[in-house]
Coordinates of C-alpha atoms in Angstrom, one line a residue:
S1 CA -35.4 4.6 -0.2
A2 CA -35.9 8.4 0.1
S3 CA -38.8 10.6 1.0
G4 CA -39.3 14.4 0.9
G5 CA -39.6 17.0 -1.7
V6 CA -41.1 20.4 -2.4
L7 CA -42.9 21.4 -5.6
V8 CA -41.2 24.7 -6.7
A9 CA -42.5 25.2 -10.3
H10 CA -44.9 23.6 -12.7
D11 CA -47.5 24.3 -15.4
T12 CA -49.9 22.2 -17.4
M13 CA -50.1 21.4 -21.1
S14 CA -53.1 23.7 -21.5
S15 CA -51.0 26.8 -20.9
S16 CA -47.4 25.7 -21.1
S17 CA -45.2 22.8 -22.3
D18 CA -46.3 20.6 -19.4
F19 CA -43.5 20.6 -16.8
L20 CA -42.8 20.1 -13.1
L21 CA -39.7 20.9 -11.0
M22 CA -39.2 19.6 -7.5
K23 CA -36.5 20.3 -4.9
I24 CA -35.3 17.2 -3.0
T25 CA -35.5 17.7 0.8
G26 CA -35.3 14.1 2.0
N27 CA -32.1 12.4 2.9
L28 CA -30.6 10.1 0.4
K29 CA -29.1 6.9 1.8
D30 CA -25.4 6.6 1.9
T31 CA -25.5 3.0 0.5
Y32 CA -26.4 4.3 -3.0
R33 CA -26.3 8.1 -3.2
D34 CA -22.8 8.2 -4.5
S35 CA -24.0 6.3 -7.6
I36 CA -26.7 8.8 -8.4
Y37 CA -26.2 10.9 -11.5
F38 CA -28.2 14.2 -11.9
S39 CA -28.8 14.9 -15.6
G40 CA -27.8 18.1 -17.3
W41 CA -30.0 20.1 -19.6
D42 CA -30.0 22.2 -22.8
I43 CA -32.4 25.1 -23.5
S44 CA -30.6 26.5 -26.5
G45 CA -33.8 25.9 -28.5
G46 CA -32.3 24.5 -31.7
T47 CA -33.8 21.2 -33.0
P48 CA -31.8 18.7 -31.0
S49 CA -29.9 15.8 -32.5
A50 CA -31.6 12.5 -31.8
G51 CA -30.3 11.0 -28.5
S52 CA -32.4 8.7 -26.4
A53 CA -35.4 8.5 -24.0
I54 CA -35.1 6.8 -20.6
H55 CA -38.4 5.8 -19.0
H56 CA -40.3 3.2 -17.0
P57 CA -43.2 2.2 -19.4
G58 CA -46.3 1.3 -17.4
G59 CA -44.1 1.2 -14.3
D60 CA -41.9 -1.6 -15.8
F61 CA -38.1 -1.9 -15.5
K62 CA -36.1 1.0 -16.9
K63 CA -36.1 1.1 -20.7
I64 CA -34.0 3.1 -23.2
S65 CA -35.6 4.0 -26.5
I66 CA -33.7 5.5 -29.4
P67 CA -35.6 7.9 -31.7
N68 CA -35.3 7.9 -35.5
S69 CA -35.7 11.7 -35.6
V70 CA -36.7 14.7 -33.5
F71 CA -38.6 17.6 -34.9
S72 CA -40.2 20.8 -33.7
G73 CA -44.0 20.8 -33.5
A74 CA -45.9 23.5 -35.5
G75 CA -48.8 25.7 -34.5
S76 CA -50.3 24.7 -31.1
Y77 CA -47.6 22.0 -31.0
S78 CA -44.7 24.4 -31.2
K79 CA -44.1 24.0 -27.4
Y80 CA -43.1 20.4 -28.0
W81 CA -40.4 18.3 -29.5
G82 CA -41.9 15.6 -31.7
V83 CA -40.3 12.2 -31.9
N84 CA -40.5 9.6 -34.6
W85 CA -39.5 6.1 -33.4
I86 CA -39.3 2.9 -35.5
T87 CA -38.2 3.2 -39.2
G88 CA -35.0 1.2 -39.3
P89 CA -32.7 -1.3 -37.5
N90 CA -30.8 1.4 -35.6
N91 CA -33.9 2.9 -34.0
K92 CA -35.2 0.9 -31.0
G93 CA -38.2 1.1 -28.8
V94 CA -41.2 3.4 -28.2
T95 CA -43.0 4.7 -25.1
E96 CA -46.0 3.4 -23.2
K97 CA -48.6 4.7 -20.8
G98 CA -46.6 5.4 -17.6
S99 CA -43.7 6.9 -19.5
S100 CA -45.1 10.4 -19.1
G101 CA -42.8 12.9 -17.6
S102 CA -39.7 11.0 -18.6
P103 CA -36.8 12.9 -20.2
L104 CA -35.8 13.2 -23.8
Y105 CA -32.0 13.5 -24.2
N106 CA -30.1 15.0 -27.1
A107 CA -27.0 13.3 -28.5
N108 CA -24.9 15.1 -25.9
G109 CA -26.7 13.4 -23.1
L110 CA -28.6 16.6 -22.0
I111 CA -32.3 16.8 -21.3
V112 CA -34.2 18.9 -23.8
G113 CA -37.8 17.8 -23.0
S114 CA -40.2 15.7 -20.9
L115 CA -42.9 13.4 -22.3
S116 CA -46.3 15.0 -22.3
F117 CA -48.4 13.0 -24.8
G118 CA -48.3 10.8 -27.9
S119 CA -49.6 7.8 -29.8
S120 CA -46.7 5.4 -29.8
G121 CA -46.8 2.1 -28.0
C122 CA -45.9 -1.6 -28.4
D123 CA -49.0 -1.9 -30.6
A124 CA -48.3 1.4 -32.4
L125 CA -44.7 1.3 -33.4
Y126 CA -45.0 4.2 -35.9
G127 CA -46.9 6.5 -33.5
K128 CA -45.4 9.9 -32.6
D129 CA -44.6 11.3 -29.2
Y130 CA -44.4 14.9 -28.0
Y131 CA -42.0 16.1 -25.3
G132 CA -42.6 19.5 -23.7
K133 CA -39.6 21.8 -24.6
I134 CA -37.7 22.9 -21.5
S135 CA -36.6 25.8 -23.7
Y136 CA -40.2 26.9 -23.7
S137 CA -40.8 26.2 -20.0
W138 CA -37.7 28.2 -19.2
N139 CA -39.6 31.5 -19.4
N140 CA -43.1 30.1 -20.2
N141 CA -44.0 33.1 -22.5
N142 CA -42.6 35.4 -19.8
H143 CA -45.2 34.4 -17.3
P144 CA -45.1 36.8 -14.3
N145 CA -45.4 34.0 -11.7
V146 CA -41.9 32.5 -10.9
Q147 CA -43.6 29.2 -9.9
R148 CA -44.6 28.8 -13.5
R149 CA -41.1 29.2 -15.0
L150 CA -37.9 27.2 -14.8
K151 CA -35.4 30.1 -15.1
P152 CA -35.9 31.6 -11.7
W153 CA -34.9 28.3 -10.1
L154 CA -32.2 27.0 -12.5
D155 CA -30.5 30.3 -13.3
P156 CA -31.5 32.6 -10.4
D157 CA -28.4 34.9 -10.9
N158 CA -29.3 35.6 -14.6
T159 CA -26.0 34.2 -15.9
G160 CA -27.5 33.5 -19.3
V161 CA -26.4 29.9 -19.3
T162 CA -28.2 27.8 -21.9
S163 CA -26.9 24.3 -21.0
I164 CA -25.3 22.6 -18.0
Q165 CA -23.5 19.3 -17.8
G166 CA -24.8 16.6 -15.4
M167 CA -22.9 15.5 -12.3
T168 CA -22.7 12.8 -9.7
Y169 CA -24.1 13.3 -6.2
S170 CA -20.6 13.4 -4.8
G171 CA -19.6 16.1 -7.2
M172 CA -22.7 18.1 -6.3
V173 CA -21.9 17.9 -2.6
E174 CA -18.4 19.4 -3.2
I175 CA -19.9 22.3 -5.1
E176 CA -22.5 22.9 -2.3
K177 CA -19.7 22.9 0.3
H178 CA -17.8 25.6 -1.7
N179 CA -20.7 27.8 -2.9
N180 CA -23.6 27.4 -0.6
A181 CA -22.3 28.1 2.9
I182 CA -25.3 28.9 5.0
Q183 CA -25.5 32.4 6.5
E184 CA -27.9 33.9 9.0
L185 CA -30.5 36.6 8.1
Q186 CA -31.6 39.4 10.3
V187 CA -35.4 39.7 10.4
F188 CA -37.2 42.7 12.0
P189 CA -39.7 42.9 13.6
N190 CA -40.0 39.3 14.7
P191 CA -42.8 38.4 15.5
S192 CA -44.4 40.4 12.8
S193 CA -47.8 41.0 11.2
G194 CA -46.1 40.2 7.9
D195 CA -46.3 43.7 6.5
N196 CA -43.0 45.4 5.4
I197 CA -40.6 43.0 7.1
S198 CA -37.0 44.2 7.1
I199 CA -34.5 41.6 5.8
S200 CA -30.8 42.2 6.2
G201 CA -27.7 40.1 5.7
N202 CA -24.1 40.1 4.5
F203 CA -25.1 39.5 0.9
V204 CA -22.3 39.0 -1.7
D205 CA -24.6 38.5 -4.7
Y206 CA -26.7 41.0 -6.4
T207 CA -29.9 38.9 -6.7
G208 CA -31.4 35.9 -5.1
I209 CA -34.5 33.7 -4.8
V210 CA -36.6 34.3 -1.6
N211 CA -38.4 31.1 -0.6
V212 CA -40.7 31.0 2.4
Y213 CA -41.8 27.6 3.8
N214 CA -44.5 26.8 6.4
Q215 CA -44.0 24.2 9.2
M216 CA -45.0 21.4 6.9
G217 CA -42.2 22.2 4.5
Q218 CA -44.6 23.6 1.9
L219 CA -43.4 26.5 -0.3
V220 CA -45.9 29.3 0.3
Y221 CA -43.9 32.2 -1.3
A222 CA -41.2 32.5 -3.9
Q223 CA -39.8 35.6 -5.6
S224 CA -36.6 36.6 -7.3
T225 CA -35.4 39.9 -5.8
P226 CA -32.4 42.3 -5.9
L227 CA -30.3 42.1 -2.8
A228 CA -29.3 45.3 -1.0
S229 CA -27.8 45.2 2.5
S230 CA -31.4 45.6 3.6
F231 CA -34.7 45.2 1.9
N232 CA -38.4 44.8 2.7
L233 CA -40.5 41.7 2.3
D234 CA -44.3 41.7 2.3
L235 CA -45.8 38.5 3.8
K236 CA -49.1 39.9 5.1
Q237 CA -51.0 37.4 2.9
L238 CA -49.7 34.5 5.1
N239 CA -51.7 33.1 8.0
N240 CA -50.6 33.2 11.6
G241 CA -47.8 30.7 12.3
L242 CA -44.1 29.9 12.2
Y243 CA -42.3 30.2 8.8
F244 CA -38.8 29.6 7.5
I245 CA -37.2 32.2 5.1
E246 CA -34.6 31.0 2.7
I247 CA -32.6 33.2 0.3
V248 CA -30.8 31.2 -2.4
C249 CA -27.9 32.9 -4.1
K250 CA -25.0 31.7 -6.3
K251 CA -22.5 31.6 -3.5
H252 CA -24.5 31.4 -0.3
I253 CA -27.8 30.3 1.2
Y254 CA -29.3 32.6 3.9
K255 CA -31.9 31.3 6.4
A256 CA -34.0 32.6 9.3
K257 CA -37.3 31.9 11.1
I258 CA -40.2 34.3 11.5
M259 CA -43.4 34.2 13.5
I260 CA -46.5 35.8 11.8
I261 CA -49.0 37.1 14.4
K262 CA -51.8 39.4 13.3

């Protein structure tokens, strides 16, 4: 029903809490998009009240499982929320193979983690599951690479927000119309060798995320940067070809094309 996305940030369970963030680039069909609800999240870090897990076990129909309790892992498991499932009549369901990556919600309906691994199943009702904490993935132990942290993408303006409510597609469109008017960038020289490219624009925000995409729509460069009226961008590591520069700010999105020729 929809196709197109760009991987913007991810890390594996060996070095992080096992997360992946994608940006939707494909068109969503009018017939159902107004019914889509984008979930909010909470990175405050306190042990969440037990809410629910929504998943497709083994690719089956959507299921909702209700934990008995949620706890913080210890030691090497401290990057995960642990979940106990079946101990009483008010706790329902477990997870299965194929549920991995699905969200864990707190009692306020906000995502606090994504399923990484565990031992629960229909034949292991008392097994535990472990969900990667998005509170850990937020800064990922202050990793220097913005493509291995959530914060540069979900709070690019350093507002310090620790939670955000979900919204419908129609509500999101209205916010985009208000906040994200597309502006042009001035790029010089163009074509360029990629070394010390001058970027200028009518910036109204102090910081932004610079994204550079190739002709296939793949993200090849991303960096949070202070925004002066003009600043330099170093893209000499890129191969020859046409690229698309995008600067995402709180109130605007700025775009331009550049040809790299060495």
